[in-house]
PDB file of C-alpha atoms and ligand atoms in Angstrom:
ATOM      1  CA  MET A  23     121.816 196.358  31.617  1.00 49.00           C
ATOM      2  CA  PRO A  24     118.945 195.932  34.117  1.00 55.00           C
ATOM      3  CA  SER A  25     118.452 192.251  35.495  1.00 62.00           C
ATOM      4  CA  GLY A  26     115.099 190.466  34.821  1.00 65.00           C
ATOM      5  CA  ALA A  27     114.285 190.834  38.628  1.00 68.00           C
ATOM      6  CA  ASP A  28     114.841 194.612  38.096  1.00 63.00           C
ATOM      7  CA  ILE A  29     112.604 194.720  35.126  1.00 63.00           C
ATOM      8  CA  ILE A  30     109.818 192.780  37.058  1.00 73.00           C
ATOM      9  CA  ARG A  31     110.203 195.156  40.053  1.00 70.00           C
ATOM     10  CA  ARG A  32     109.925 198.164  37.895  1.00 68.00           C
ATOM     11  CA  MET A  33     106.919 196.871  35.929  1.00 73.00           C
ATOM     12  CA  HIS A  34     105.230 195.837  39.350  1.00 76.00           C
ATOM     13  CA  PHE A  35     106.066 199.493  40.723  1.00 73.00           C
ATOM     14  CA  ARG A  36     104.529 201.222  37.541  1.00 73.00           C
ATOM     15  CA  VAL A  37     101.525 198.905  37.399  1.00 77.00           C
ATOM     16  CA  MET A  38     100.496 199.392  41.100  1.00 75.00           C
ATOM     17  CA  GLN A  39     101.162 203.253  40.945  1.00 71.00           C
ATOM     18  CA  SER A  40      98.819 203.426  37.771  1.00 72.00           C
ATOM     19  CA  ILE A  41      96.156 201.387  39.361  1.00 75.00           C
ATOM     20  CA  ARG A  42      96.166 203.325  42.448  1.00 71.00           C
ATOM     21  CA  ARG A  43      95.657 206.558  40.741  1.00 67.00           C
ATOM     22  CA  ARG A  44      93.600 205.556  37.506  1.00 68.00           C
ATOM     23  CA  GLY A  45      91.998 202.311  38.560  1.00 73.00           C
ATOM     24  CA  VAL A  46      92.062 199.253  36.554  1.00 77.00           C
ATOM     25  CA  GLY A  47      90.149 200.473  33.549  1.00 73.00           C
ATOM     26  CA  GLY A  48      92.091 203.869  33.083  1.00 69.00           C
ATOM     27  CA  SER A  49      95.406 201.873  33.532  1.00 72.00           C
ATOM     28  CA  LEU A  50      94.449 199.436  30.634  1.00 74.00           C
ATOM     29  CA  GLY A  51      93.843 202.616  28.343  1.00 66.00           C
ATOM     30  CA  LEU A  52      97.425 203.245  28.873  1.00 68.00           C
ATOM     31  CA  VAL A  53      98.700 199.916  27.555  1.00 70.00           C
ATOM     32  CA  PRO A  54      98.849 200.746  23.655  1.00 60.00           C
ATOM     33  CA  GLY A  55     100.971 203.931  24.283  1.00 58.00           C
ATOM     34  CA  PHE A  56     103.168 202.083  26.635  1.00 62.00           C
ATOM     35  CA  VAL A  57     103.796 199.256  24.105  1.00 62.00           C
ATOM     36  CA  ALA A  58     104.488 201.892  21.511  1.00 57.00           C
ATOM     37  CA  ALA A  59     107.094 203.556  23.806  1.00 56.00           C
ATOM     38  CA  ARG A  60     108.804 200.381  24.717  1.00 61.00           C
ATOM     39  CA  LEU A  61     109.289 199.562  21.113  1.00 55.00           C
ATOM     40  CA  LYS A  62     111.192 202.931  20.577  1.00 58.00           C
ATOM     41  CA  GLY A  63     113.382 202.174  23.458  1.00 65.00           C
ATOM     42  CA  ASP A  64     113.749 203.371  27.117  1.00 81.00           C
ATOM     43  CA  PRO A  65     114.021 207.074  27.260  1.00 84.00           C
ATOM     44  CA  GLU A  66     115.108 207.335  30.640  1.00 85.00           C
ATOM     45  CA  ARG A  67     118.222 204.897  29.931  1.00 89.00           C
ATOM     46  CA  ARG A  68     118.737 207.192  26.765  1.00 93.00           C
ATOM     47  CA  PHE A  69     118.875 210.339  28.602  1.00 96.00           C
ATOM     48  CA  ASP A  70     121.673 208.602  31.035  1.00 97.00           C
ATOM     49  CA  SER A  71     123.891 207.420  28.278  1.00 95.00           C
ATOM     50  CA  ARG A  72     123.628 210.692  26.272  1.00 96.00           C
ATOM     51  CA  PHE A  73     124.496 212.828  29.334  1.00 97.00           C
ATOM     52  CA  ARG A  74     126.893 210.453  31.163  1.00 96.00           C
ATOM     53  CA  VAL A  75     124.752 209.972  34.409  1.00 97.00           C
ATOM     54  CA  ASP A  76     123.000 207.334  36.284  1.00 97.00           C
ATOM     55  CA  THR A  77     119.457 208.263  37.189  1.00 97.00           C
ATOM     56  CA  ALA A  78     117.392 205.223  35.700  1.00 95.00           C
ATOM     57  CA  GLY A  79     115.984 202.290  37.471  1.00 92.00           C
ATOM     58  CA  ILE A  80     113.668 201.713  40.428  1.00 91.00           C
ATOM     59  CA  LEU A  81     115.076 201.250  43.959  1.00 89.00           C
ATOM     60  CA  LYS A  82     113.541 200.309  47.174  1.00 82.00           C
ATOM     61  CA  PRO A  83     115.107 202.232  50.099  1.00 75.00           C
ATOM     62  CA  THR A  84     116.083 198.930  51.957  1.00 75.00           C
ATOM     63  CA  GLU A  85     119.119 200.776  53.675  1.00 70.00           C
ATOM     64  CA  LEU A  86     116.457 202.903  55.524  1.00 67.00           C
ATOM     65  CA  GLN A  87     114.505 199.940  56.808  1.00 67.00           C
ATOM     66  CA  ARG A  88     115.670 200.934  60.414  1.00 67.00           C
ATOM     67  CA  ASP A  89     114.830 204.554  59.889  1.00 66.00           C
ATOM     68  CA  ARG A  90     111.464 205.436  61.728  1.00 65.00           C
ATOM     69  CA  TYR A  91     110.473 207.173  58.522  1.00 64.00           C
ATOM     70  CA  PHE A  92     111.003 204.149  56.245  1.00 70.00           C
ATOM     71  CA  LYS A  93     107.430 203.134  56.233  1.00 80.00           C
ATOM     72  CA  ASP A  94     106.505 206.533  54.836  1.00 85.00           C
ATOM     73  CA  SER A  95     109.207 206.699  52.165  1.00 88.00           C
ATOM     74  CA  ASN A  96     108.216 205.690  48.603  1.00 89.00           C
ATOM     75  CA  TRP A  97     110.876 204.080  46.282  1.00 90.00           C
ATOM     76  CA  TYR A  98     113.147 205.849  44.108  1.00 93.00           C
ATOM     77  CA  ALA A  99     112.176 206.322  40.396  1.00 94.00           C
ATOM     78  CA  PRO A 100     113.356 209.093  38.132  1.00 97.00           C
ATOM     79  CA  VAL A 101     110.917 211.693  36.516  1.00 97.00           C
ATOM     80  CA  ALA A 102     110.335 211.302  33.066  1.00 96.00           C
ATOM     81  CA  THR A 103     112.075 214.134  31.062  1.00 96.00           C
ATOM     82  CA  ALA A 104     108.896 214.930  28.948  1.00 95.00           C
ATOM     83  CA  LEU A 105     106.727 215.080  32.032  1.00 96.00           C
ATOM     84  CA  PHE A 106     108.986 217.417  33.999  1.00 97.00           C
ATOM     85  CA  ARG A 107     109.205 219.602  31.090  1.00 97.00           C
ATOM     86  CA  ARG A 108     105.464 219.828  30.650  1.00 97.00           C
ATOM     87  CA  MET A 109     105.011 220.709  34.195  1.00 97.00           C
ATOM     88  CA  LEU A 110     107.504 223.411  34.471  1.00 97.00           C
ATOM     89  CA  ARG A 111     106.066 224.992  31.443  1.00 97.00           C
ATOM     90  CA  GLU A 112     103.049 225.831  33.218  1.00 96.00           C
ATOM     91  CA  VAL A 113     104.905 227.971  35.771  1.00 97.00           C
ATOM     92  CA  ARG A 114     105.452 231.300  33.996  1.00 95.00           C
ATOM     93  CA  VAL A 115     107.833 232.987  36.307  1.00 97.00           C
ATOM     94  CA  ASP A 116     111.301 234.577  35.957  1.00 98.00           C
ATOM     95  CA  TYR A 117     113.443 231.556  37.025  1.00 98.00           C
ATOM     96  CA  ARG A 118     116.396 234.006  38.054  1.00 98.00           C
ATOM     97  CA  ASP A 119     114.179 234.943  41.054  1.00 98.00           C
ATOM     98  CA  TYR A 120     113.276 231.575  42.373  1.00 98.00           C
ATOM     99  CA  ILE A 121     114.983 228.715  43.924  1.00 98.00           C
ATOM    100  CA  PHE A 122     113.859 225.217  43.141  1.00 98.00           C
ATOM    101  CA  VAL A 123     113.756 222.428  45.894  1.00 98.00           C
ATOM    102  CA  ASP A 124     113.288 218.775  45.139  1.00 98.00           C
ATOM    103  CA  PHE A 125     111.994 217.079  48.240  1.00 98.00           C
ATOM    104  CA  GLY A 126     113.159 213.466  47.784  1.00 97.00           C
ATOM    105  CA  CYS A 127     115.746 214.217  44.866  1.00 98.00           C
ATOM    106  CA  GLY A 128     116.942 210.533  44.639  1.00 97.00           C
ATOM    107  CA  LYS A 129     119.685 210.481  42.112  1.00 98.00           C
ATOM    108  CA  GLY A 130     119.017 213.918  40.921  1.00 98.00           C
ATOM    109  CA  LYS A 131     117.111 213.563  37.598  1.00 98.00           C
ATOM    110  CA  ALA A 132     114.895 216.543  38.353  1.00 98.00           C
ATOM    111  CA  LEU A 133     117.871 218.503  39.775  1.00 98.00           C
ATOM    112  CA  LEU A 134     119.596 218.035  36.310  1.00 98.00           C
ATOM    113  CA  LEU A 135     116.742 219.011  34.308  1.00 98.00           C
ATOM    114  CA  ALA A 136     115.902 222.018  36.640  1.00 98.00           C
ATOM    115  CA  ALA A 137     119.512 222.987  36.213  1.00 98.00           C
ATOM    116  CA  ARG A 138     118.948 223.746  32.353  1.00 98.00           C
ATOM    117  CA  LEU A 139     116.971 226.669  33.486  1.00 98.00           C
ATOM    118  CA  PRO A 140     118.448 229.720  35.328  1.00 98.00           C
ATOM    119  CA  PHE A 141     117.291 229.081  38.908  1.00 98.00           C
ATOM    120  CA  LYS A 142     118.943 231.304  41.462  1.00 98.00           C
ATOM    121  CA  GLU A 143     119.643 228.172  43.435  1.00 98.00           C
ATOM    122  CA  ILE A 144     118.552 224.509  43.383  1.00 98.00           C
ATOM    123  CA  ILE A 145     118.410 222.374  46.505  1.00 98.00           C
ATOM    124  CA  GLY A 146     118.186 218.444  46.565  1.00 98.00           C
ATOM    125  CA  ILE A 147     116.892 217.040  49.740  1.00 98.00           C
ATOM    126  CA  GLU A 148     117.052 213.227  50.138  1.00 96.00           C
ATOM    127  CA  LEU A 149     116.838 210.858  53.174  1.00 93.00           C
ATOM    128  CA  TRP A 150     118.600 208.020  51.564  1.00 91.00           C
ATOM    129  CA  GLN A 151     122.568 208.795  51.597  1.00 92.00           C
ATOM    130  CA  THR A 152     123.442 206.114  48.795  1.00 92.00           C
ATOM    131  CA  VAL A 153     121.127 207.637  46.283  1.00 95.00           C
ATOM    132  CA  LEU A 154     122.253 211.182  47.384  1.00 96.00           C
ATOM    133  CA  GLU A 155     125.859 210.175  46.563  1.00 97.00           C
ATOM    134  CA  VAL A 156     124.861 209.245  42.969  1.00 97.00           C
ATOM    135  CA  ALA A 157     123.111 212.437  42.722  1.00 98.00           C
ATOM    136  CA  GLY A 158     126.180 214.236  43.754  1.00 98.00           C
ATOM    137  CA  ARG A 159     128.097 212.592  41.061  1.00 98.00           C
ATOM    138  CA  ASN A 160     125.647 213.224  38.581  1.00 98.00           C
ATOM    139  CA  VAL A 161     125.437 216.810  39.245  1.00 98.00           C
ATOM    140  CA  ARG A 162     129.331 217.036  38.705  1.00 98.00           C
ATOM    141  CA  GLU A 163     129.512 214.993  35.714  1.00 97.00           C
ATOM    142  CA  TYR A 164     126.270 215.850  33.632  1.00 97.00           C
ATOM    143  CA  THR A 165     127.288 216.940  30.260  1.00 97.00           C
ATOM    144  CA  GLY A 166     123.961 218.583  29.119  1.00 97.00           C
ATOM    145  CA  LYS A 167     122.993 222.255  28.855  1.00 96.00           C
ATOM    146  CA  ARG A 168     123.168 223.994  32.302  1.00 97.00           C
ATOM    147  CA  GLN A 169     122.113 227.459  33.386  1.00 98.00           C
ATOM    148  CA  CYS A 170     122.265 226.994  37.150  1.00 98.00           C
ATOM    149  CA  GLN A 171     125.503 226.071  38.701  1.00 97.00           C
ATOM    150  CA  ASN A 172     124.481 226.499  42.171  1.00 98.00           C
ATOM    151  CA  VAL A 173     123.110 223.176  42.947  1.00 98.00           C
ATOM    152  CA  ARG A 174     123.123 222.216  46.872  1.00 98.00           C
ATOM    153  CA  LEU A 175     122.366 218.677  48.291  1.00 98.00           C
ATOM    154  CA  GLN A 176     121.103 217.994  51.901  1.00 98.00           C
ATOM    155  CA  CYS A 177     120.832 214.520  53.359  1.00 96.00           C
ATOM    156  CA  ILE A 178     118.044 215.074  55.603  1.00 95.00           C
ATOM    157  CA  ASN A 179     114.527 214.233  56.098  1.00 95.00           C
ATOM    158  CA  ALA A 180     112.129 216.462  54.292  1.00 96.00           C
ATOM    159  CA  VAL A 181     110.197 217.323  57.467  1.00 96.00           C
ATOM    160  CA  ASP A 182     113.668 218.842  58.702  1.00 97.00           C
ATOM    161  CA  PHE A 183     113.891 221.157  55.796  1.00 98.00           C
ATOM    162  CA  ARG A 184     114.382 224.761  56.793  1.00 98.00           C
ATOM    163  CA  PHE A 185     112.500 226.945  54.563  1.00 98.00           C
ATOM    164  CA  SER A 186     113.919 230.337  53.464  1.00 97.00           C
ATOM    165  CA  SER A 187     112.485 233.760  52.413  1.00 96.00           C
ATOM    166  CA  ASP A 188     113.234 233.024  48.800  1.00 97.00           C
ATOM    167  CA  PRO A 189     110.479 232.708  46.568  1.00 97.00           C
ATOM    168  CA  ALA A 190     110.628 229.061  45.283  1.00 98.00           C
ATOM    169  CA  LEU A 191     109.192 226.076  43.223  1.00 98.00           C
ATOM    170  CA  TYR A 192     108.749 223.072  45.677  1.00 98.00           C
ATOM    171  CA  TYR A 193     108.703 220.198  43.591  1.00 98.00           C
ATOM    172  CA  PHE A 194     107.576 216.556  45.016  1.00 97.00           C
ATOM    173  CA  PHE A 195     107.597 213.476  42.625  1.00 96.00           C
ATOM    174  CA  ASP A 196     105.570 211.131  44.819  1.00 92.00           C
ATOM    175  CA  PRO A 197     108.209 210.896  47.524  1.00 94.00           C
ATOM    176  CA  PHE A 198     106.291 210.074  50.719  1.00 92.00           C
ATOM    177  CA  LYS A 199     103.183 209.112  52.283  1.00 90.00           C
ATOM    178  CA  ILE A 200     100.647 211.716  52.938  1.00 90.00           C
ATOM    179  CA  ASP A 201     101.462 212.047  56.871  1.00 90.00           C
ATOM    180  CA  VAL A 202     104.990 213.224  55.803  1.00 92.00           C
ATOM    181  CA  MET A 203     103.715 215.507  53.171  1.00 93.00           C
ATOM    182  CA  SER A 204     101.212 217.190  55.661  1.00 93.00           C
ATOM    183  CA  ARG A 205     104.243 217.893  57.995  1.00 94.00           C
ATOM    184  CA  VAL A 206     106.196 219.582  55.064  1.00 96.00           C
ATOM    185  CA  LEU A 207     103.067 221.491  53.988  1.00 95.00           C
ATOM    186  CA  ALA A 208     102.571 222.701  57.487  1.00 95.00           C
ATOM    187  CA  ASN A 209     106.111 223.854  57.646  1.00 97.00           C
ATOM    188  CA  LEU A 210     105.839 225.683  54.401  1.00 97.00           C
ATOM    189  CA  ARG A 211     102.687 227.319  55.498  1.00 95.00           C
ATOM    190  CA  ALA A 212     104.364 228.701  58.697  1.00 94.00           C
ATOM    191  CA  SER A 213     107.391 229.856  56.572  1.00 96.00           C
ATOM    192  CA  LEU A 214     104.883 231.792  54.381  1.00 95.00           C
ATOM    193  CA  ILE A 215     103.460 233.568  57.285  1.00 93.00           C
ATOM    194  CA  GLN A 216     107.033 234.354  58.387  1.00 93.00           C
ATOM    195  CA  TRP A 217     108.200 235.471  55.032  1.00 94.00           C
ATOM    196  CA  PRO A 218     105.415 236.419  52.784  1.00 93.00           C
ATOM    197  CA  ARG A 219     106.645 235.475  49.192  1.00 94.00           C
ATOM    198  CA  GLU A 220     105.120 233.936  45.965  1.00 94.00           C
ATOM    199  CA  SER A 221     106.029 230.266  45.567  1.00 97.00           C
ATOM    200  CA  TYR A 222     104.768 227.077  43.765  1.00 98.00           C
ATOM    201  CA  VAL A 223     104.074 223.666  44.779  1.00 97.00           C
ATOM    202  CA  LEU A 224     104.510 221.282  42.187  1.00 98.00           C
ATOM    203  CA  TYR A 225     103.378 217.678  42.747  1.00 96.00           C
ATOM    204  CA  CYS A 226     104.248 215.101  40.154  1.00 95.00           C
ATOM    205  CA  GLU A 227     102.370 211.769  39.923  1.00 88.00           C
ATOM    206  CA  PRO A 228     100.441 212.603  43.038  1.00 83.00           C
ATOM    207  CA  GLU A 229      99.092 209.888  45.226  1.00 75.00           C
ATOM    208  CA  ARG A 230      96.426 212.318  46.953  1.00 74.00           C
ATOM    209  CA  HIS A 231      95.155 215.429  45.372  1.00 78.00           C
ATOM    210  CA  ASP A 232      92.624 215.994  48.099  1.00 83.00           C
ATOM    211  CA  VAL A 233      95.236 216.988  50.838  1.00 83.00           C
ATOM    212  CA  LEU A 234      96.875 219.740  48.757  1.00 88.00           C
ATOM    213  CA  ASN A 235      93.364 220.858  47.381  1.00 87.00           C
ATOM    214  CA  ALA A 236      92.216 221.285  50.851  1.00 88.00           C
ATOM    215  CA  ALA A 237      95.389 223.323  52.042  1.00 91.00           C
ATOM    216  CA  ASP A 238      94.185 226.912  52.771  1.00 91.00           C
ATOM    217  CA  PHE A 239      97.272 228.584  51.465  1.00 94.00           C
ATOM    218  CA  LEU A 240      97.410 226.866  48.107  1.00 94.00           C
ATOM    219  CA  ILE A 241      95.583 227.966  45.063  1.00 94.00           C
ATOM    220  CA  PRO A 242      95.375 225.257  42.404  1.00 93.00           C
ATOM    221  CA  VAL A 243      96.878 226.448  39.062  1.00 94.00           C
ATOM    222  CA  LYS A 244      96.767 223.277  37.016  1.00 95.00           C
ATOM    223  CA  GLN A 245      95.735 219.666  37.430  1.00 93.00           C
ATOM    224  CA  THR A 246      96.351 216.753  35.124  1.00 93.00           C
ATOM    225  CA  SER A 247      96.381 213.024  35.708  1.00 89.00           C
ATOM    226  CA  HIS A 248     100.205 213.174  36.004  1.00 93.00           C
ATOM    227  CA  PHE A 249     100.789 216.357  37.942  1.00 95.00           C
ATOM    228  CA  ALA A 250      99.257 219.140  40.033  1.00 95.00           C
ATOM    229  CA  ILE A 251     100.429 222.894  40.416  1.00 96.00           C
ATOM    230  CA  TYR A 252      99.520 225.279  43.243  1.00 96.00           C
ATOM    231  CA  ARG A 253     100.421 228.802  43.824  1.00 96.00           C
ATOM    232  CA  THR A 254     100.761 229.968  47.362  1.00 94.00           C
ATOM    233  CA  CYS A 255      98.193 232.419  48.161  1.00 86.00           C
ATOM    234  CA  SER A 256      98.571 236.100  49.650  1.00 69.00           C
ATOM    235  CA  PRO A 257      99.805 235.804  53.308  1.00 62.00           C
ATOM    236  CA  ALA A 258      97.091 238.380  54.355  1.00 65.00           C
ATOM    237  CA  ASN A 259      94.521 235.394  53.699  1.00 63.00           C
ATOM    238  CA  LEU A 260      96.427 233.341  56.102  1.00 65.00           C
ATOM    239  CA  ILE A 261      95.280 233.114  59.530  1.00 58.00           C
ATOM    240  CA  GLU A 262      98.315 232.269  62.272  1.00 51.00           C
ATOM    241  CA  ALA A 263      96.700 228.946  63.600  1.00 45.00           C
ATOM    242  CA  PRO A 264      96.946 226.155  61.050  1.00 47.00           C
ATOM    243  CA  ARG A 265      93.500 224.394  60.505  1.00 46.00           C
ATOM    244  CA  SER A 266      92.767 221.325  62.815  1.00 40.00           C
ATOM    245  CA  GLY A 267      94.321 218.282  61.514  1.00 39.00           C
ATOM    246  CA  TRP A 268      97.592 219.810  60.233  1.00 38.00           C
ATOM    247  CA  GLN A 269     100.751 219.013  61.673  1.00 37.00           C
ATOM    248  CA  SER A 270     103.678 221.010  62.355  1.00 34.00           C
TER     249      SER A 270
HETATM  250  C1  SAM B  12     110.099 208.821  43.310  1.00 61.00           C
HETATM  251  S1  SAM B  12     111.804 209.292  43.984  1.00 61.00           S
HETATM  252  C2  SAM B  12     111.945 211.070  43.314  1.00 61.00           C
HETATM  253  C3  SAM B  12     112.989 211.214  42.535  1.00 61.00           C
HETATM  254  C4  SAM B  12     113.531 212.743  41.939  1.00 61.00           C
HETATM  255  N1  SAM B  12     112.788 213.704  42.706  1.00 61.00           N
HETATM  256  C5  SAM B  12     113.002 212.848  40.518  1.00 61.00           C
HETATM  257  O1  SAM B  12     111.951 213.643  40.315  1.00 61.00           O
HETATM  258  O2  SAM B  12     113.566 212.262  39.751  1.00 61.00           O
HETATM  259  C6  SAM B  12     111.475 209.825  45.803  1.00 61.00           C
HETATM  260  C7  SAM B  12     112.387 209.798  46.610  1.00 61.00           C
HETATM  261  O3  SAM B  12     112.109 210.550  47.894  1.00 61.00           O
HETATM  262  C8  SAM B  12     112.923 209.966  48.842  1.00 61.00           C
HETATM  263  N2  SAM B  12     112.480 210.121  50.194  1.00 61.00           N
HETATM  264  C9  SAM B  12     111.466 209.285  50.796  1.00 61.00           C
HETATM  265  N3  SAM B  12     111.092 210.009  51.984  1.00 61.00           N
HETATM  266  C10 SAM B  12     111.787 210.867  52.155  1.00 61.00           C
HETATM  267  C11 SAM B  12     111.731 211.837  53.197  1.00 61.00           C
HETATM  268  N4  SAM B  12     111.208 211.663  54.487  1.00 61.00           N
HETATM  269  N5  SAM B  12     112.716 212.842  53.230  1.00 61.00           N
HETATM  270  C12 SAM B  12     113.635 212.983  51.906  1.00 61.00           C
HETATM  271  N6  SAM B  12     113.623 212.042  50.987  1.00 61.00           N
HETATM  272  C13 SAM B  12     112.557 211.179  51.111  1.00 61.00           C
HETATM  273  C14 SAM B  12     113.176 208.307  48.505  1.00 61.00           C
HETATM  274  O4  SAM B  12     114.420 207.886  48.972  1.00 61.00           O
HETATM  275  C15 SAM B  12     113.272 208.732  46.831  1.00 61.00           C
HETATM  276  O5  SAM B  12     114.739 208.654  46.415  1.00 61.00           O
END
């Protein structure tokens, strides 16, 4: 059972996230739906008890306080199952040809949901060792449907991820601030020049649409208030040098 402090922390996190994204007026409009959902019970805890895993809760990465990337890291929270499914439905590809990479996988909720689909490989990247260990347990013990057994976890900073030549779905659930995001995107861009391939960027609960919209190698496919999907453009349209302001 979550403690009172845990519940208040979660509420505060969600309210601030919503106000940042939708403003006060837009957030107030969500209250009736929120109350109705609470009356039905917490779907994230239901997911955990149904599949014998531990993904729910909101955690501040306090252990990373001494890490120089701490200030750019967002808190851990699991993606909502319905939202993840809705987002994936928009990417109409043969999953068997693609890898799925979760930048900031936390306790691995999105990895478990992705493993229900026949991806070629699933990679979870996480800076915070403690939650990554929980993700490892979850991946081993998950009792739900599974079509991809090939799940790999890496305890690294997202900026150090080495892209490969595989077509991929690159997934981000509001993991870090925009400086880190820009560096990851610059690495992705460089890798597309090195290994031309069709890939997708899925940005869930985006803090900033504008940075991705401005990227010269991303074509918007779908944008809602909860997620944005982009397809990488043909490398023939990419110039070698990143536009000014892009870091690599
Ligand atoms: C909102 S959670 C996303 C959880 C998961 N992706 C999901 O969809 O359920 C964001 C995660 O990103 C991690 N994170 C933050 N900065 C990071 C970085 N620079 N590199 C790797 N992971 C990072 C946090 O520790 C946190 O666990």
